[in-house]
Amino acid sequence: MRVPQVLTAAVTAVLALTATAAPAHAAAARPKCAVPSVSKVFDHDQTGGWWAITVDMHCDHKYTKEFVLSVYNRRTGEPYFFETKPTLEGTYHKLVTVPSTPPSAKESACVDASAAIYGPNEDPLHSERTYDCFPTASPA
């Protein structure tokens, strides 16, 4: 009677170990997207000023990626720029200009950037998103 109990305990222990231990290469091979990077710089000339918004996104792996970028007026919702780009390329880089406003206007712009990678069955494997708003007034 002791042998079946020991055998059952041994089988249970082996099954528990195999169920919880993932192969080391499984985590490394999983497709990933980096958090989109958004930077903004004010520039001007004799005609006026503007904000130069640079957006960079990256996803690894060979599967289809989708990069979505929306830059819009926060108060009105009016778009300055919108693009959805399904691609096999792993990187996305875009420079968008937004006109500056006088400080009294109290306007702001928002950037919504997302990167996603889709598997062979078109299910999203991983995605990252950045949402950032900033005043469009010319700096003093």
PDB file of N, CA and C in Angstrom, residues 67-133:
ATOM      1  N   PHE A  67       0.829  50.556 -36.402  1.00  0.00           N
ATOM      2  CA  PHE A  67       1.197  51.776 -35.698  1.00  0.00           C
ATOM      3  C   PHE A  67       0.077  52.787 -35.929  1.00  0.00           C
ATOM      4  N   VAL A  68      -0.429  53.367 -34.845  1.00  0.00           N
ATOM      5  CA  VAL A  68      -1.516  54.345 -34.949  1.00  0.00           C
ATOM      6  C   VAL A  68      -1.063  55.617 -34.239  1.00  0.00           C
ATOM      7  N   LEU A  69      -1.163  56.736 -34.944  1.00  0.00           N
ATOM      8  CA  LEU A  69      -0.767  58.028 -34.389  1.00  0.00           C
ATOM      9  C   LEU A  69      -1.883  59.040 -34.606  1.00  0.00           C
ATOM     10  N   SER A  70      -2.279  59.687 -33.528  1.00  0.00           N
ATOM     11  CA  SER A  70      -3.290  60.733 -33.587  1.00  0.00           C
ATOM     12  C   SER A  70      -2.781  61.939 -32.801  1.00  0.00           C
ATOM     13  N   VAL A  71      -2.763  63.107 -33.456  1.00  0.00           N
ATOM     14  CA  VAL A  71      -2.393  64.365 -32.810  1.00  0.00           C
ATOM     15  C   VAL A  71      -3.572  65.300 -33.045  1.00  0.00           C
ATOM     16  N   TYR A  72      -4.127  65.844 -31.962  1.00  0.00           N
ATOM     17  CA  TYR A  72      -5.346  66.637 -32.114  1.00  0.00           C
ATOM     18  C   TYR A  72      -5.436  67.740 -31.065  1.00  0.00           C
ATOM     19  N   ASN A  73      -6.322  68.699 -31.323  1.00  0.00           N
ATOM     20  CA  ASN A  73      -6.607  69.797 -30.397  1.00  0.00           C
ATOM     21  C   ASN A  73      -7.439  69.227 -29.250  1.00  0.00           C
ATOM     22  N   ARG A  74      -6.967  69.410 -28.049  1.00  0.00           N
ATOM     23  CA  ARG A  74      -7.641  68.809 -26.889  1.00  0.00           C
ATOM     24  C   ARG A  74      -9.046  69.369 -26.670  1.00  0.00           C
ATOM     25  N   ARG A  75      -9.228  70.660 -26.850  1.00  0.00           N
ATOM     26  CA  ARG A  75     -10.525  71.286 -26.585  1.00  0.00           C
ATOM     27  C   ARG A  75     -11.553  70.959 -27.665  1.00  0.00           C
ATOM     28  N   THR A  76     -11.156  71.088 -28.923  1.00  0.00           N
ATOM     29  CA  THR A  76     -12.109  70.916 -30.025  1.00  0.00           C
ATOM     30  C   THR A  76     -12.132  69.501 -30.606  1.00  0.00           C
ATOM     31  N   GLY A  77     -11.075  68.751 -30.386  1.00  0.00           N
ATOM     32  CA  GLY A  77     -10.983  67.420 -30.988  1.00  0.00           C
ATOM     33  C   GLY A  77     -10.537  67.456 -32.440  1.00  0.00           C
ATOM     34  N   GLU A  78     -10.312  68.653 -32.972  1.00  0.00           N
ATOM     35  CA  GLU A  78      -9.896  68.799 -34.368  1.00  0.00           C
ATOM     36  C   GLU A  78      -8.518  68.159 -34.576  1.00  0.00           C
ATOM     37  N   PRO A  79      -8.411  67.291 -35.585  1.00  0.00           N
ATOM     38  CA  PRO A  79      -7.123  66.606 -35.784  1.00  0.00           C
ATOM     39  C   PRO A  79      -6.081  67.506 -36.451  1.00  0.00           C
ATOM     40  N   TYR A  80      -4.856  67.399 -35.961  1.00  0.00           N
ATOM     41  CA  TYR A  80      -3.706  67.981 -36.650  1.00  0.00           C
ATOM     42  C   TYR A  80      -3.101  66.926 -37.582  1.00  0.00           C
ATOM     43  N   PHE A  81      -3.172  65.663 -37.125  1.00  0.00           N
ATOM     44  CA  PHE A  81      -2.599  64.561 -37.894  1.00  0.00           C
ATOM     45  C   PHE A  81      -3.206  63.253 -37.404  1.00  0.00           C
ATOM     46  N   PHE A  82      -3.483  62.331 -38.357  1.00  0.00           N
ATOM     47  CA  PHE A  82      -3.926  60.986 -38.002  1.00  0.00           C
ATOM     48  C   PHE A  82      -3.392  60.002 -39.031  1.00  0.00           C
ATOM     49  N   GLU A  83      -2.869  58.874 -38.538  1.00  0.00           N
ATOM     50  CA  GLU A  83      -2.390  57.830 -39.452  1.00  0.00           C
ATOM     51  C   GLU A  83      -2.488  56.471 -38.771  1.00  0.00           C
ATOM     52  N   THR A  84      -2.985  55.495 -39.527  1.00  0.00           N
ATOM     53  CA  THR A  84      -2.959  54.091 -39.128  1.00  0.00           C
ATOM     54  C   THR A  84      -2.106  53.383 -40.161  1.00  0.00           C
ATOM     55  N   LYS A  85      -1.051  52.699 -39.693  1.00  0.00           N
ATOM     56  CA  LYS A  85      -0.127  52.072 -40.634  1.00  0.00           C
ATOM     57  C   LYS A  85       0.091  50.593 -40.296  1.00  0.00           C
ATOM     58  N   PRO A  86      -0.625  49.684 -40.998  1.00  0.00           N
ATOM     59  CA  PRO A  86      -0.300  48.274 -40.860  1.00  0.00           C
ATOM     60  C   PRO A  86       0.944  47.979 -41.715  1.00  0.00           C
ATOM     61  N   THR A  87       1.891  47.237 -41.175  1.00  0.00           N
ATOM     62  CA  THR A  87       3.157  47.043 -41.875  1.00  0.00           C
ATOM     63  C   THR A  87       3.882  45.807 -41.359  1.00  0.00           C
ATOM     64  N   LEU A  88       4.850  45.353 -42.109  1.00  0.00           N
ATOM     65  CA  LEU A  88       5.761  44.306 -41.652  1.00  0.00           C
ATOM     66  C   LEU A  88       7.050  44.915 -41.121  1.00  0.00           C
ATOM     67  N   GLU A  89       7.227  46.224 -41.349  1.00  0.00           N
ATOM     68  CA  GLU A  89       8.411  46.907 -40.834  1.00  0.00           C
ATOM     69  C   GLU A  89       8.315  47.017 -39.321  1.00  0.00           C
ATOM     70  N   GLY A  90       9.457  47.018 -38.654  1.00  0.00           N
ATOM     71  CA  GLY A  90       9.474  47.029 -37.203  1.00  0.00           C
ATOM     72  C   GLY A  90       9.522  48.403 -36.569  1.00  0.00           C
ATOM     73  N   THR A  91       9.768  49.454 -37.378  1.00  0.00           N
ATOM     74  CA  THR A  91       9.886  50.787 -36.780  1.00  0.00           C
ATOM     75  C   THR A  91       8.965  51.781 -37.486  1.00  0.00           C
ATOM     76  N   TYR A  92       8.629  52.824 -36.729  1.00  0.00           N
ATOM     77  CA  TYR A  92       7.789  53.905 -37.235  1.00  0.00           C
ATOM     78  C   TYR A  92       8.377  55.200 -36.696  1.00  0.00           C
ATOM     79  N   HIS A  93       8.547  56.175 -37.569  1.00  0.00           N
ATOM     80  CA  HIS A  93       9.086  57.479 -37.179  1.00  0.00           C
ATOM     81  C   HIS A  93       8.270  58.552 -37.893  1.00  0.00           C
ATOM     82  N   LYS A  94       7.780  59.519 -37.137  1.00  0.00           N
ATOM     83  CA  LYS A  94       6.982  60.584 -37.752  1.00  0.00           C
ATOM     84  C   LYS A  94       7.267  61.899 -37.040  1.00  0.00           C
ATOM     85  N   LEU A  95       7.368  62.970 -37.833  1.00  0.00           N
ATOM     86  CA  LEU A  95       7.510  64.334 -37.327  1.00  0.00           C
ATOM     87  C   LEU A  95       6.246  65.090 -37.719  1.00  0.00           C
ATOM     88  N   VAL A  96       5.554  65.633 -36.725  1.00  0.00           N
ATOM     89  CA  VAL A  96       4.304  66.372 -36.948  1.00  0.00           C
ATOM     90  C   VAL A  96       4.491  67.771 -36.384  1.00  0.00           C
ATOM     91  N   THR A  97       4.055  68.784 -37.124  1.00  0.00           N
ATOM     92  CA  THR A  97       4.133  70.151 -36.609  1.00  0.00           C
ATOM     93  C   THR A  97       2.737  70.619 -36.200  1.00  0.00           C
ATOM     94  N   VAL A  98       2.699  71.304 -35.064  1.00  0.00           N
ATOM     95  CA  VAL A  98       1.457  71.870 -34.525  1.00  0.00           C
ATOM     96  C   VAL A  98       1.702  73.352 -34.323  1.00  0.00           C
ATOM     97  N   PRO A  99       0.843  74.224 -34.870  1.00  0.00           N
ATOM     98  CA  PRO A  99       1.058  75.665 -34.699  1.00  0.00           C
ATOM     99  C   PRO A  99       0.952  76.071 -33.233  1.00  0.00           C
ATOM    100  N   SER A 100       1.802  77.007 -32.851  1.00  0.00           N
ATOM    101  CA  SER A 100       1.723  77.522 -31.476  1.00  0.00           C
ATOM    102  C   SER A 100       0.557  78.504 -31.380  1.00  0.00           C
ATOM    103  N   THR A 101       0.133  78.745 -30.158  1.00  0.00           N
ATOM    104  CA  THR A 101      -0.976  79.659 -29.912  1.00  0.00           C
ATOM    105  C   THR A 101      -0.535  80.702 -28.895  1.00  0.00           C
ATOM    106  N   PRO A 102      -1.211  81.852 -28.841  1.00  0.00           N
ATOM    107  CA  PRO A 102      -0.884  82.824 -27.798  1.00  0.00           C
ATOM    108  C   PRO A 102      -1.269  82.257 -26.428  1.00  0.00           C
ATOM    109  N   PRO A 103      -0.561  82.664 -25.384  1.00  0.00           N
ATOM    110  CA  PRO A 103      -0.875  82.149 -24.042  1.00  0.00           C
ATOM    111  C   PRO A 103      -2.326  82.387 -23.629  1.00  0.00           C
ATOM    112  N   SER A 104      -2.924  83.465 -24.097  1.00  0.00           N
ATOM    113  CA  SER A 104      -4.309  83.765 -23.715  1.00  0.00           C
ATOM    114  C   SER A 104      -5.309  82.752 -24.288  1.00  0.00           C
ATOM    115  N   ALA A 105      -4.922  82.021 -25.320  1.00  0.00           N
ATOM    116  CA  ALA A 105      -5.824  81.052 -25.944  1.00  0.00           C
ATOM    117  C   ALA A 105      -6.039  79.814 -25.074  1.00  0.00           C
ATOM    118  N   LYS A 106      -5.101  79.500 -24.228  1.00  0.00           N
ATOM    119  CA  LYS A 106      -5.185  78.344 -23.326  1.00  0.00           C
ATOM    120  C   LYS A 106      -5.548  77.066 -24.070  1.00  0.00           C
ATOM    121  N   GLU A 107      -4.903  76.862 -25.206  1.00  0.00           N
ATOM    122  CA  GLU A 107      -5.128  75.661 -26.003  1.00  0.00           C
ATOM    123  C   GLU A 107      -4.081  74.605 -25.659  1.00  0.00           C
ATOM    124  N   SER A 108      -4.393  73.370 -25.968  1.00  0.00           N
ATOM    125  CA  SER A 108      -3.420  72.296 -25.807  1.00  0.00           C
ATOM    126  C   SER A 108      -3.653  71.258 -26.896  1.00  0.00           C
ATOM    127  N   ALA A 109      -2.614  70.484 -27.146  1.00  0.00           N
ATOM    128  CA  ALA A 109      -2.664  69.404 -28.136  1.00  0.00           C
ATOM    129  C   ALA A 109      -2.405  68.091 -27.414  1.00  0.00           C
ATOM    130  N   CYS A 110      -2.956  67.020 -27.964  1.00  0.00           N
ATOM    131  CA  CYS A 110      -2.746  65.687 -27.402  1.00  0.00           C
ATOM    132  C   CYS A 110      -2.163  64.772 -28.467  1.00  0.00           C
ATOM    133  N   VAL A 111      -1.299  63.888 -28.012  1.00  0.00           N
ATOM    134  CA  VAL A 111      -0.683  62.870 -28.865  1.00  0.00           C
ATOM    135  C   VAL A 111      -1.100  61.517 -28.310  1.00  0.00           C
ATOM    136  N   ASP A 112      -1.701  60.700 -29.155  1.00  0.00           N
ATOM    137  CA  ASP A 112      -2.093  59.342 -28.785  1.00  0.00           C
ATOM    138  C   ASP A 112      -1.394  58.412 -29.768  1.00  0.00           C
ATOM    139  N   ALA A 113      -0.413  57.651 -29.281  1.00  0.00           N
ATOM    140  CA  ALA A 113       0.382  56.772 -30.147  1.00  0.00           C
ATOM    141  C   ALA A 113       0.304  55.349 -29.620  1.00  0.00           C
ATOM    142  N   SER A 114       0.046  54.398 -30.517  1.00  0.00           N
ATOM    143  CA  SER A 114       0.000  53.000 -30.096  1.00  0.00           C
ATOM    144  C   SER A 114       0.690  52.120 -31.127  1.00  0.00           C
ATOM    145  N   ALA A 115       1.328  51.080 -30.614  1.00  0.00           N
ATOM    146  CA  ALA A 115       2.018  50.096 -31.440  1.00  0.00           C
ATOM    147  C   ALA A 115       1.521  48.717 -31.028  1.00  0.00           C
ATOM    148  N   ALA A 116       1.164  47.893 -32.006  1.00  0.00           N
ATOM    149  CA  ALA A 116       0.673  46.547 -31.718  1.00  0.00           C
ATOM    150  C   ALA A 116       1.281  45.561 -32.700  1.00  0.00           C
ATOM    151  N   ILE A 117       1.446  44.332 -32.238  1.00  0.00           N
ATOM    152  CA  ILE A 117       1.948  43.262 -33.102  1.00  0.00           C
ATOM    153  C   ILE A 117       0.918  42.137 -33.078  1.00  0.00           C
ATOM    154  N   TYR A 118       0.613  41.603 -34.273  1.00  0.00           N
ATOM    155  CA  TYR A 118      -0.431  40.596 -34.426  1.00  0.00           C
ATOM    156  C   TYR A 118       0.175  39.272 -34.859  1.00  0.00           C
ATOM    157  N   GLY A 119      -0.354  38.190 -34.304  1.00  0.00           N
ATOM    158  CA  GLY A 119       0.131  36.853 -34.627  1.00  0.00           C
ATOM    159  C   GLY A 119      -0.476  36.330 -35.908  1.00  0.00           C
ATOM    160  N   PRO A 120      -0.135  35.089 -36.251  1.00  0.00           N
ATOM    161  CA  PRO A 120      -0.625  34.507 -37.503  1.00  0.00           C
ATOM    162  C   PRO A 120      -2.149  34.383 -37.564  1.00  0.00           C
ATOM    163  N   ASN A 121      -2.797  34.260 -36.415  1.00  0.00           N
ATOM    164  CA  ASN A 121      -4.259  34.162 -36.401  1.00  0.00           C
ATOM    165  C   ASN A 121      -4.923  35.521 -36.190  1.00  0.00           C
ATOM    166  N   GLU A 122      -4.150  36.606 -36.346  1.00  0.00           N
ATOM    167  CA  GLU A 122      -4.605  37.993 -36.271  1.00  0.00           C
ATOM    168  C   GLU A 122      -5.031  38.439 -34.868  1.00  0.00           C
ATOM    169  N   ASP A 123      -4.669  37.672 -33.855  1.00  0.00           N
ATOM    170  CA  ASP A 123      -4.894  38.113 -32.477  1.00  0.00           C
ATOM    171  C   ASP A 123      -3.733  38.994 -32.058  1.00  0.00           C
ATOM    172  N   PRO A 124      -4.001  40.061 -31.294  1.00  0.00           N
ATOM    173  CA  PRO A 124      -2.873  40.890 -30.823  1.00  0.00           C
ATOM    174  C   PRO A 124      -2.014  40.102 -29.837  1.00  0.00           C
ATOM    175  N   LEU A 125      -0.709  40.076 -30.102  1.00  0.00           N
ATOM    176  CA  LEU A 125       0.236  39.391 -29.217  1.00  0.00           C
ATOM    177  C   LEU A 125       0.764  40.328 -28.142  1.00  0.00           C
ATOM    178  N   HIS A 126       0.920  41.610 -28.511  1.00  0.00           N
ATOM    179  CA  HIS A 126       1.424  42.587 -27.555  1.00  0.00           C
ATOM    180  C   HIS A 126       1.145  43.981 -28.101  1.00  0.00           C
ATOM    181  N   SER A 127       0.911  44.933 -27.211  1.00  0.00           N
ATOM    182  CA  SER A 127       0.723  46.321 -27.638  1.00  0.00           C
ATOM    183  C   SER A 127       1.166  47.262 -26.528  1.00  0.00           C
ATOM    184  N   GLU A 128       1.531  48.454 -26.938  1.00  0.00           N
ATOM    185  CA  GLU A 128       1.907  49.513 -26.005  1.00  0.00           C
ATOM    186  C   GLU A 128       1.295  50.811 -26.505  1.00  0.00           C
ATOM    187  N   ARG A 129       1.027  51.736 -25.555  1.00  0.00           N
ATOM    188  CA  ARG A 129       0.378  52.996 -25.922  1.00  0.00           C
ATOM    189  C   ARG A 129       0.930  54.127 -25.069  1.00  0.00           C
ATOM    190  N   THR A 130       1.030  55.311 -25.684  1.00  0.00           N
ATOM    191  CA  THR A 130       1.408  56.527 -24.973  1.00  0.00           C
ATOM    192  C   THR A 130       0.366  57.596 -25.275  1.00  0.00           C
ATOM    193  N   TYR A 131      -0.050  58.296 -24.227  1.00  0.00           N
ATOM    194  CA  TYR A 131      -1.003  59.392 -24.374  1.00  0.00           C
ATOM    195  C   TYR A 131      -0.411  60.578 -23.637  1.00  0.00           C
ATOM    196  N   ASP A 132      -0.253  61.720 -24.335  1.00  0.00           N
ATOM    197  CA  ASP A 132       0.384  62.879 -23.742  1.00  0.00           C
ATOM    198  C   ASP A 132      -0.271  64.152 -24.271  1.00  0.00           C
ATOM    199  N   CYS A 133      -0.601  65.075 -23.388  1.00  0.00           N
ATOM    200  CA  CYS A 133      -1.138  66.378 -23.773  1.00  0.00           C
ATOM    201  C   CYS A 133      -0.205  67.471 -23.273  1.00  0.00           C
TER     202      CYS A 133
END
